[in-house]
Short mmCIF file of C-alpha atoms in Angstrom, two decimals:
data_model
loop_
_atom_site.label_atom_id
_atom_site.label_comp_id
_atom_site.label_asym_id
_atom_site.label_seq_id
_atom_site.Cartn_x
_atom_site.Cartn_y
_atom_site.Cartn_z
CA MET A 983 103.70 39.83 103.63
CA THR A 984 104.42 36.97 100.94
CA ARG A 985 104.98 39.07 97.45
CA CYS A 986 104.08 36.45 94.94
CA LEU A 987 104.94 36.20 91.17
CA VAL A 988 102.80 34.45 89.09
CA LEU A 989 104.54 32.55 86.26
CA THR A 990 102.51 31.45 83.16
CA GLU A 991 102.83 31.74 79.20
CA ILE A 992 98.89 31.68 79.13
CA PHE A 993 96.67 34.81 79.63
CA PRO A 994 94.55 37.30 78.13
CA PRO A 995 94.34 38.51 75.71
CA ARG A 996 95.55 35.01 74.62
CA THR A 997 92.50 32.22 74.92
CA GLY A 998 92.83 28.76 76.73
CA GLY A 999 91.10 27.64 80.18
CA SER A 1000 93.78 28.17 81.99
CA GLY A 1001 94.28 31.52 80.99
CA ARG A 1002 90.91 32.60 82.17
CA TRP A 1003 91.37 30.71 85.45
CA PHE A 1004 94.56 32.71 86.20
CA TRP A 1005 92.66 36.18 85.18
CA GLU A 1006 89.56 35.40 87.38
CA VAL A 1007 91.37 34.21 90.64
CA TYR A 1008 94.20 37.10 91.12
CA ARG A 1009 91.85 40.24 89.66
CA ARG A 1010 90.08 39.28 92.59
CA LEU A 1011 93.12 38.88 95.03
CA PRO A 1012 95.50 42.29 97.32
CA ARG A 1013 97.22 43.96 94.32
CA GLU A 1014 99.60 44.04 96.55
CA ALA A 1015 100.36 40.87 96.77
CA PHE A 1016 100.78 39.36 93.53
CA ALA A 1017 102.42 40.75 89.97
CA ILE A 1018 101.88 38.54 87.13
CA ALA A 1019 105.07 37.51 83.93
CA THR A 1020 103.64 36.33 81.33
CA ALA A 1021 104.33 35.71 76.86
CA GLU A 1022 104.04 38.71 74.53
CA HIS A 1023 100.64 38.59 72.72
CA PRO A 1024 100.06 41.01 69.95
CA ASP A 1025 96.74 42.31 71.09
CA GLN A 1026 98.78 42.67 74.99
CA GLU A 1027 98.59 46.68 74.49
CA VAL A 1028 95.10 46.83 74.12
CA PHE A 1029 94.06 44.64 76.77
CA ASP A 1030 96.16 45.85 79.32
CA LYS A 1031 94.77 49.27 79.16
CA THR A 1032 91.95 47.43 80.88
CA HIS A 1033 92.87 46.44 84.48
CA ASP A 1034 95.43 47.41 87.18
CA LEU A 1035 97.19 44.08 87.81
CA GLN A 1036 100.98 44.67 87.79
CA LEU A 1037 101.67 42.54 84.61
CA TYR A 1038 105.20 41.86 82.99
CA ARG A 1039 105.33 41.00 79.20
CA LEU A 1040 108.17 38.72 78.78
CA PRO A 1041 109.54 36.19 76.36
CA LEU A 1042 108.11 33.13 77.76
CA SER A 1043 106.45 31.60 74.38
CA LEU A 1044 109.15 29.01 74.56
CA ARG A 1045 108.78 26.75 70.96
CA GLN A 1046 109.78 23.59 72.55
CA TRP A 1047 110.08 22.07 75.95
CA GLY A 1048 113.39 20.31 76.13
CA LEU A 1049 116.64 20.93 76.24
CA LEU A 1050 118.29 18.95 73.64
CA SER A 1051 119.20 21.65 71.64
CA LEU A 1052 121.05 25.03 71.92
CA ASP A 1053 118.07 26.66 70.92
CA GLU A 1054 115.77 25.32 73.27
CA MET A 1055 118.23 25.88 76.18
CA ARG A 1056 118.85 29.30 74.83
CA GLY A 1057 115.08 29.83 75.12
CA TYR A 1058 114.72 28.80 78.92
CA TRP A 1059 117.99 30.90 79.28
CA ARG A 1060 116.17 34.26 77.97
CA ALA A 1061 113.08 33.73 80.21
CA TYR A 1062 115.04 32.52 82.85
CA ARG A 1063 117.09 35.98 83.00
CA ALA A 1064 114.22 37.91 82.32
CA VAL A 1065 111.93 36.75 85.27
CA ARG A 1066 114.96 37.00 87.52
CA ARG A 1067 115.10 40.81 86.83
CA VAL A 1068 111.71 40.67 87.70
CA VAL A 1069 112.05 38.70 90.78
CA GLN A 1070 114.98 41.23 91.88
CA ALA A 1071 113.00 44.18 90.99
CA GLU A 1072 109.86 43.10 93.02
CA GLY A 1073 111.76 41.96 96.07
CA ILE A 1074 109.64 38.34 95.38
CA THR A 1075 109.52 35.36 98.11
CA ARG A 1076 107.79 32.81 96.44
CA LEU A 1077 106.07 31.78 92.66
CA HIS A 1078 103.25 30.32 91.05
CA CYS A 1079 103.93 28.38 88.42
CA GLY A 1080 101.17 28.64 85.88
CA ARG A 1081 102.62 24.37 84.80
CA CYS A 1082 105.42 22.28 85.76
CA LEU A 1083 106.56 23.23 81.84
CA PRO A 1084 107.89 25.63 80.74
CA GLU A 1085 106.71 27.83 83.88
CA GLY A 1086 107.97 24.97 86.16
CA TRP A 1087 111.64 24.26 85.19
CA ILE A 1088 112.22 28.44 84.92
CA ALA A 1089 110.70 27.98 88.57
CA LEU A 1090 113.31 25.46 89.75
CA LEU A 1091 115.42 27.02 88.47
CA LEU A 1092 115.38 30.21 90.09
CA LYS A 1093 115.27 28.18 93.23
CA TYR A 1094 118.35 26.51 92.45
CA ARG A 1095 120.15 29.96 92.40
CA MET A 1096 117.96 32.25 94.52
CA GLY A 1097 116.14 29.89 97.03
CA ILE A 1098 113.01 31.11 96.09
CA PRO A 1099 110.07 28.47 96.88
CA TYR A 1100 107.37 27.79 93.79
CA GLN A 1101 104.26 26.32 93.68
CA CYS A 1102 102.78 24.45 90.26
CA TYR A 1103 99.36 24.47 89.00
CA ALA A 1104 98.12 20.79 87.61
CA HIS A 1105 95.88 20.84 85.26
CA GLY A 1106 95.90 16.91 83.83
CA GLU A 1107 96.19 16.73 80.37
CA GLU A 1108 100.09 17.51 80.71
CA ILE A 1109 101.24 15.34 83.29
CA ASN A 1110 99.18 12.10 82.76
CA LEU A 1111 101.53 9.48 81.58
CA HIS A 1112 98.74 6.46 80.91
CA GLY A 1113 98.96 6.16 76.67
CA ALA A 1114 102.65 7.74 77.26
CA GLU A 1115 103.41 5.18 74.83
CA GLN A 1116 101.31 6.01 72.34
CA GLU A 1117 103.81 9.19 71.37
CA ALA A 1118 100.84 11.46 71.69
CA GLY A 1119 100.33 14.50 74.32
CA VAL A 1120 103.24 16.17 76.31
CA MET A 1121 104.38 12.95 78.42
CA SER A 1122 105.03 10.65 75.17
CA SER A 1123 108.22 12.43 75.57
CA ARG A 1124 110.61 10.88 77.59
CA GLN A 1125 112.69 14.39 78.55
CA LEU A 1126 109.44 15.98 79.19
CA ARG A 1127 109.10 13.23 81.80
CA TRP A 1128 112.54 13.61 83.31
CA MET A 1129 112.38 17.54 83.76
CA THR A 1130 108.24 17.09 85.08
CA ARG A 1131 109.66 14.93 87.84
CA ARG A 1132 112.21 17.22 88.98
CA VAL A 1133 109.85 19.95 89.03
CA LEU A 1134 107.36 18.08 90.66
CA ARG A 1135 110.41 17.16 93.27
CA HIS A 1136 110.94 20.64 94.36
CA THR A 1137 107.60 22.06 94.57
CA ASP A 1138 106.59 22.73 97.82
CA ARG A 1139 103.19 22.56 96.93
CA VAL A 1140 100.63 21.84 93.80
CA ILE A 1141 97.10 22.81 93.03
CA ALA A 1142 95.34 20.36 91.40
CA ASN A 1143 92.65 21.72 88.99
CA SER A 1144 89.99 18.32 89.94
CA HIS A 1145 90.32 15.49 92.17
CA ASN A 1146 91.50 13.45 89.27
CA THR A 1147 94.06 15.28 88.55
CA ALA A 1148 95.20 15.00 92.81
CA GLU A 1149 95.04 11.29 91.74
CA LEU A 1150 96.91 11.47 88.56
CA LEU A 1151 99.86 13.18 91.29
CA GLN A 1152 99.95 10.61 93.81
CA GLY A 1153 99.55 7.68 91.83
CA GLN A 1154 102.00 8.71 88.92
CA TRP A 1155 104.05 10.92 89.88
CA HIS A 1156 103.93 10.03 94.00
CA VAL A 1157 103.48 13.33 94.93
CA PRO A 1158 102.73 13.31 98.91
CA SER A 1159 99.10 13.80 99.46
CA ASP A 1160 99.86 17.00 101.98
CA ARG A 1161 101.64 18.95 99.16
CA ILE A 1162 98.24 18.29 96.87
CA GLN A 1163 95.77 21.50 97.37
CA ILE A 1164 92.48 20.75 95.07
CA LEU A 1165 91.27 24.37 93.65
CA HIS A 1166 88.61 24.06 90.67
CA PRO A 1167 88.29 26.25 88.00
CA GLY A 1168 85.09 28.34 88.17
CA VAL A 1169 82.49 30.38 86.32
CA ASP A 1170 81.61 33.90 86.93
CA ALA A 1171 77.76 33.05 87.32
CA ALA A 1172 76.92 36.84 87.15
CA ARG A 1173 78.16 37.75 83.58
CA PHE A 1174 77.30 33.55 82.08
CA VAL A 1175 73.11 33.68 82.89
CA PRO A 1176 70.58 32.31 81.04
CA ALA A 1177 68.41 34.36 79.01
CA ALA A 1178 65.38 33.87 76.57
CA ARG A 1179 65.29 32.93 73.15
CA ASN A 1180 66.34 35.60 70.93
CA ALA A 1181 65.35 35.46 67.39
CA ARG A 1182 67.40 38.37 66.29
CA VAL A 1183 70.57 37.01 67.84
CA ARG A 1184 69.78 33.59 66.72
CA ASN A 1185 69.57 35.23 62.98
CA LEU A 1186 72.69 36.87 63.72
CA LEU A 1187 74.59 33.51 64.34
CA GLY A 1188 73.35 32.26 61.69
CA TRP A 1189 70.87 29.41 63.60
CA GLY A 1190 67.45 30.91 62.49
CA ASP A 1191 64.71 28.58 64.70
CA ARG A 1192 66.89 25.32 63.83
CA PRO A 1193 67.90 23.17 67.06
CA VAL A 1194 71.69 24.05 67.92
CA ILE A 1195 74.22 21.90 69.77
CA LEU A 1196 77.64 23.78 70.67
CA THR A 1197 80.75 22.87 71.57
CA VAL A 1198 83.58 25.21 72.72
CA GLY A 1199 86.99 24.97 73.02
CA ARG A 1200 90.41 24.77 70.48
CA LEU A 1201 89.93 21.80 67.67
CA GLN A 1202 92.32 19.71 69.18
CA GLU A 1203 92.39 16.12 68.49
CA ARG A 1204 91.01 14.94 71.92
CA LYS A 1205 87.78 17.45 72.29
CA GLY A 1206 86.11 15.03 70.09
CA HIS A 1207 85.02 17.43 67.48
CA ASP A 1208 85.38 14.45 64.97
CA ARG A 1209 83.35 12.03 66.39
CA LEU A 1210 80.57 14.57 67.21
CA ILE A 1211 80.72 15.88 63.49
CA GLU A 1212 80.42 11.55 62.27
CA ALA A 1213 77.82 11.55 65.00
CA MET A 1214 75.72 14.26 62.75
CA ALA A 1215 74.82 12.09 60.39
CA SER A 1216 72.94 9.88 62.56
CA ILE A 1217 71.55 13.10 64.28
CA ARG A 1218 69.99 14.49 61.17
CA ARG A 1219 67.92 11.99 59.86
CA VAL A 1220 65.91 12.10 63.07
CA VAL A 1221 66.50 15.54 63.63
CA PRO A 1222 66.65 16.62 59.70
CA ASN A 1223 67.19 20.45 60.66
CA ALA A 1224 69.93 20.37 63.51
CA LEU A 1225 72.77 21.94 63.64
CA TYR A 1226 76.51 21.68 65.00
CA ALA A 1227 77.72 24.91 66.07
CA ILE A 1228 81.80 24.86 66.66
CA ALA A 1229 83.23 27.96 68.10
CA GLY A 1230 87.11 28.11 68.43
CA ASP A 1231 90.40 27.51 66.60
CA GLY A 1232 92.88 25.34 66.36
CA VAL A 1233 95.65 22.25 65.03
CA GLN A 1234 92.56 20.41 63.44
CA ARG A 1235 90.55 22.85 61.47
CA THR A 1236 91.73 21.63 58.25
CA ALA A 1237 91.26 17.81 59.23
CA LEU A 1238 87.73 19.03 60.54
CA VAL A 1239 86.78 20.42 57.49
CA GLU A 1240 87.68 17.79 54.90
CA LEU A 1241 85.92 15.23 57.30
CA VAL A 1242 82.59 17.62 56.93
CA GLN A 1243 83.15 17.82 53.30
CA ARG A 1244 83.33 13.86 53.22
CA LEU A 1245 80.35 13.05 54.77
CA GLN A 1246 78.60 15.97 53.18
CA LEU A 1247 77.62 17.64 56.05
CA ALA A 1248 78.33 21.33 55.16
CA LYS A 1249 74.66 22.27 55.82
CA HIS A 1250 74.22 20.93 59.49
CA ILE A 1251 78.26 22.18 60.70
CA GLN A 1252 78.97 25.56 61.46
CA PHE A 1253 82.72 26.79 62.12
CA LEU A 1254 82.38 29.93 64.12
CA GLY A 1255 86.17 30.02 64.53
CA GLU A 1256 87.51 32.26 67.37
CA VAL A 1257 84.46 34.49 68.48
CA GLU A 1258 84.14 37.86 70.73
CA GLU A 1259 83.15 37.70 74.31
CA ALA A 1260 80.18 38.63 73.91
CA THR A 1261 79.57 36.55 70.87
CA LEU A 1262 80.34 33.68 72.92
CA LEU A 1263 77.94 34.54 75.63
CA HIS A 1264 75.09 34.52 72.90
CA CYS A 1265 75.99 31.05 71.79
CA TYR A 1266 75.40 29.63 75.09
CA GLN A 1267 72.99 31.48 75.83
CA GLN A 1268 70.77 30.77 72.72
CA CYS A 1269 72.26 26.87 71.98
CA ASP A 1270 69.57 24.09 72.88
CA LEU A 1271 72.40 21.42 73.96
CA PHE A 1272 75.91 21.60 74.80
CA VAL A 1273 78.60 19.06 74.15
CA LEU A 1274 82.38 18.53 75.02
CA PRO A 1275 82.64 14.91 73.09
CA ASN A 1276 85.91 14.76 74.56
CA ARG A 1277 87.76 11.55 74.69
CA GLN A 1278 91.48 10.57 75.61
CA ILE A 1279 94.45 10.22 72.61
CA GLY A 1280 97.60 8.95 74.11
CA SER A 1281 98.13 10.59 77.23
CA ASP A 1282 96.40 13.65 76.63
CA ILE A 1283 93.26 14.09 78.21
CA GLU A 1284 90.39 16.81 79.15
CA GLY A 1285 91.43 17.57 82.69
CA PHE A 1286 88.40 19.56 83.90
CA GLY A 1287 86.21 21.52 81.05
CA MET A 1288 85.35 25.04 82.44
CA VAL A 1289 83.52 25.39 79.19
CA LEU A 1290 80.92 22.88 80.72
CA LEU A 1291 80.58 25.32 83.73
CA GLU A 1292 79.88 28.39 81.58
CA ALA A 1293 77.35 26.36 79.10
CA GLN A 1294 75.53 25.32 82.17
CA ALA A 1295 75.55 28.75 84.07
CA CYS A 1296 73.55 30.04 81.65
CA GLY A 1297 70.85 27.46 82.06
CA LYS A 1298 71.91 24.37 79.71
CA PRO A 1299 72.07 20.95 79.99
CA VAL A 1300 75.45 19.60 78.78
CA LEU A 1301 77.28 15.93 77.58
CA ALA A 1302 80.78 15.59 77.55
CA GLY A 1303 82.88 12.77 77.82
CA ALA A 1304 83.28 10.47 80.35
CA SER A 1305 87.59 10.85 80.43
CA GLY A 1306 89.81 13.54 82.48
CA GLY A 1307 88.11 15.32 85.32
CA THR A 1308 84.65 16.06 83.23
CA SER A 1309 82.50 14.70 85.90
CA GLU A 1310 83.60 16.68 88.25
CA THR A 1311 81.78 19.96 86.58
CA LEU A 1312 77.99 18.30 86.25
CA VAL A 1313 75.95 15.95 88.18
CA PRO A 1314 74.74 13.45 85.86
CA GLY A 1315 71.78 12.73 85.32
CA ALA A 1316 70.57 15.95 86.61
CA THR A 1317 72.55 18.43 85.14
CA GLY A 1318 74.07 16.76 82.16
CA ASN A 1319 75.19 13.74 81.27
CA LEU A 1320 78.52 11.56 80.17
CA ILE A 1321 79.25 10.02 77.22
CA CYS A 1322 81.93 7.59 76.15
CA CYS A 1323 82.80 9.17 72.82
CA ASP A 1324 85.21 7.00 71.77
CA ASP A 1325 82.07 5.90 69.67
CA SER A 1326 79.99 8.40 67.64
CA THR A 1327 76.76 5.77 67.82
CA LEU A 1328 76.10 6.19 71.50
CA LEU A 1329 76.86 9.90 71.28
CA ALA A 1330 74.64 10.32 68.51
CA HIS A 1331 71.75 7.77 70.39
CA ALA A 1332 72.90 10.38 74.00
CA VAL A 1333 72.61 14.15 71.37
CA ILE A 1334 69.36 12.58 69.70
CA GLU A 1335 67.10 11.76 73.53
CA LEU A 1336 67.69 14.77 74.45
CA LEU A 1337 67.24 17.09 71.70
CA GLN A 1338 63.97 15.11 71.02
CA ASP A 1339 62.83 16.03 74.86
CA GLU A 1340 62.27 20.03 75.22
CA ILE A 1341 60.73 19.50 78.70
CA ARG A 1342 63.59 17.29 80.20
CA ARG A 1343 66.32 19.87 78.76
CA ALA A 1344 65.23 22.85 80.42
CA ALA A 1345 64.47 20.69 83.87
CA MET A 1346 68.29 19.91 83.62
CA GLY A 1347 69.04 23.76 82.43
CA GLU A 1348 67.53 24.87 85.70
CA GLN A 1349 69.33 22.55 87.50
CA ALA A 1350 72.56 23.28 86.29
CA ARG A 1351 71.85 26.64 87.14
CA HIS A 1352 71.42 26.10 90.69
CA TRP A 1353 74.56 23.48 90.67
CA ILE A 1354 76.72 26.50 89.23
CA VAL A 1355 76.08 29.17 91.23
CA ASN A 1356 76.12 27.05 94.83
CA HIS A 1357 79.54 24.91 93.90
CA PHE A 1358 81.26 27.17 90.95
CA ASP A 1359 81.03 31.07 90.96
CA TRP A 1360 84.69 32.64 91.26
CA GLU A 1361 83.63 35.05 94.09
CA GLU A 1362 83.22 31.86 96.44
CA LEU A 1363 86.50 29.71 94.51
CA SER A 1364 88.61 33.61 94.62
CA ALA A 1365 87.92 32.77 98.68
CA ARG A 1366 89.19 30.08 98.51
CA ALA A 1367 92.76 31.12 96.41
CA GLN A 1368 93.23 33.83 99.09
CA GLN A 1369 92.85 31.12 102.19
CA LEU A 1370 95.48 29.31 100.05
CA PHE A 1371 98.07 31.91 98.81
CA VAL A 1372 97.66 34.69 100.59
CA GLU A 1373 97.26 33.34 104.72
CA ASP A 1374 98.56 30.56 104.00
CA ASP A 1375 101.43 30.89 101.99
CA SER A 1376 102.85 33.09 104.92
CA HIS A 1377 103.10 29.63 107.09
CA VAL A 1378 104.54 27.81 104.60
CA LEU A 1379 107.65 30.28 103.94
CA ASN A 1380 108.05 30.69 107.99
CA ALA A 1381 107.85 27.01 108.04
CA LEU A 1382 110.51 26.69 105.25
CA ASN A 1383 112.67 29.57 106.77
#
């Protein structure tokens, strides 16, 4: 049997959509076929007692992904040696890389030295070249483009999280279509379920009986929190008691708080920060509308949007930015809508329209739940992953040999 090592910096307890994706997929696959190498984390000891995965915590968190300084090269060398020890100890015959960089570069070194084949995941935002000249996004670096090109050239397969990402791989990087497989992220439809409006839970969240718009995600520019905050100036004039709840933290926190103060919207914006899983579920279940107002910043795009799946699984209609791969998470007009979120006025109109139509929100939420259960439940997606990673991998290795 093929023995795979999953190489990913992002994995629970660290938050992030890709980490959840890997956790949900690989914990459902045969234990004897996979081991996981991931980065160290302050809360790892508590989390690692909750599962039986064969997991190694290694120095995989690199401050910089390039190779221009001695410190950068030392970081890769430490990571490479640590991964190589696991590869040798576990009899690894194949690597699965969470991203092209930095994980894919480590795998490329191992392929050169040990002949081990590897595959890479592609998420969209980290490989998009359009807009790279604006010096925003991973691909704004010429060096990182050079490194990514070599990683993709030597991988025998790329797992794209969306059709949009697959198109980027083919059109911008010239990866042959027969080396690309699409595997959508999913959602645990047995855990993310609709719930009746609950006054006690809403009071604990600080919402009371107000209409609540929710966004979940890291506070980074492409997520568009600033556009929805700007839109709240118009929304509150039509829906005076509306509240915008933001779950997540990140580099944009200070700038967003300053924007709220400047627009005098403190009574209408709630920063929840990073929340526990149970609280996050309550937020999805008790909000009135979920919005991910994503937009493209330089080359930085939203590759997919797992939070849109989680909200729909909880029976909520969603609004998302018409950018990147978000269109593949919903059925426009039925479970949600796509909006150009470069313009806060258009966003405000879309939010107001749904907040004022409770019947339509309920109908869209019902369709959203049905859509998710039938297309994005982890049980179905993990069966597809098993076919790709266990059954097909044996054929790939036989062909390579």
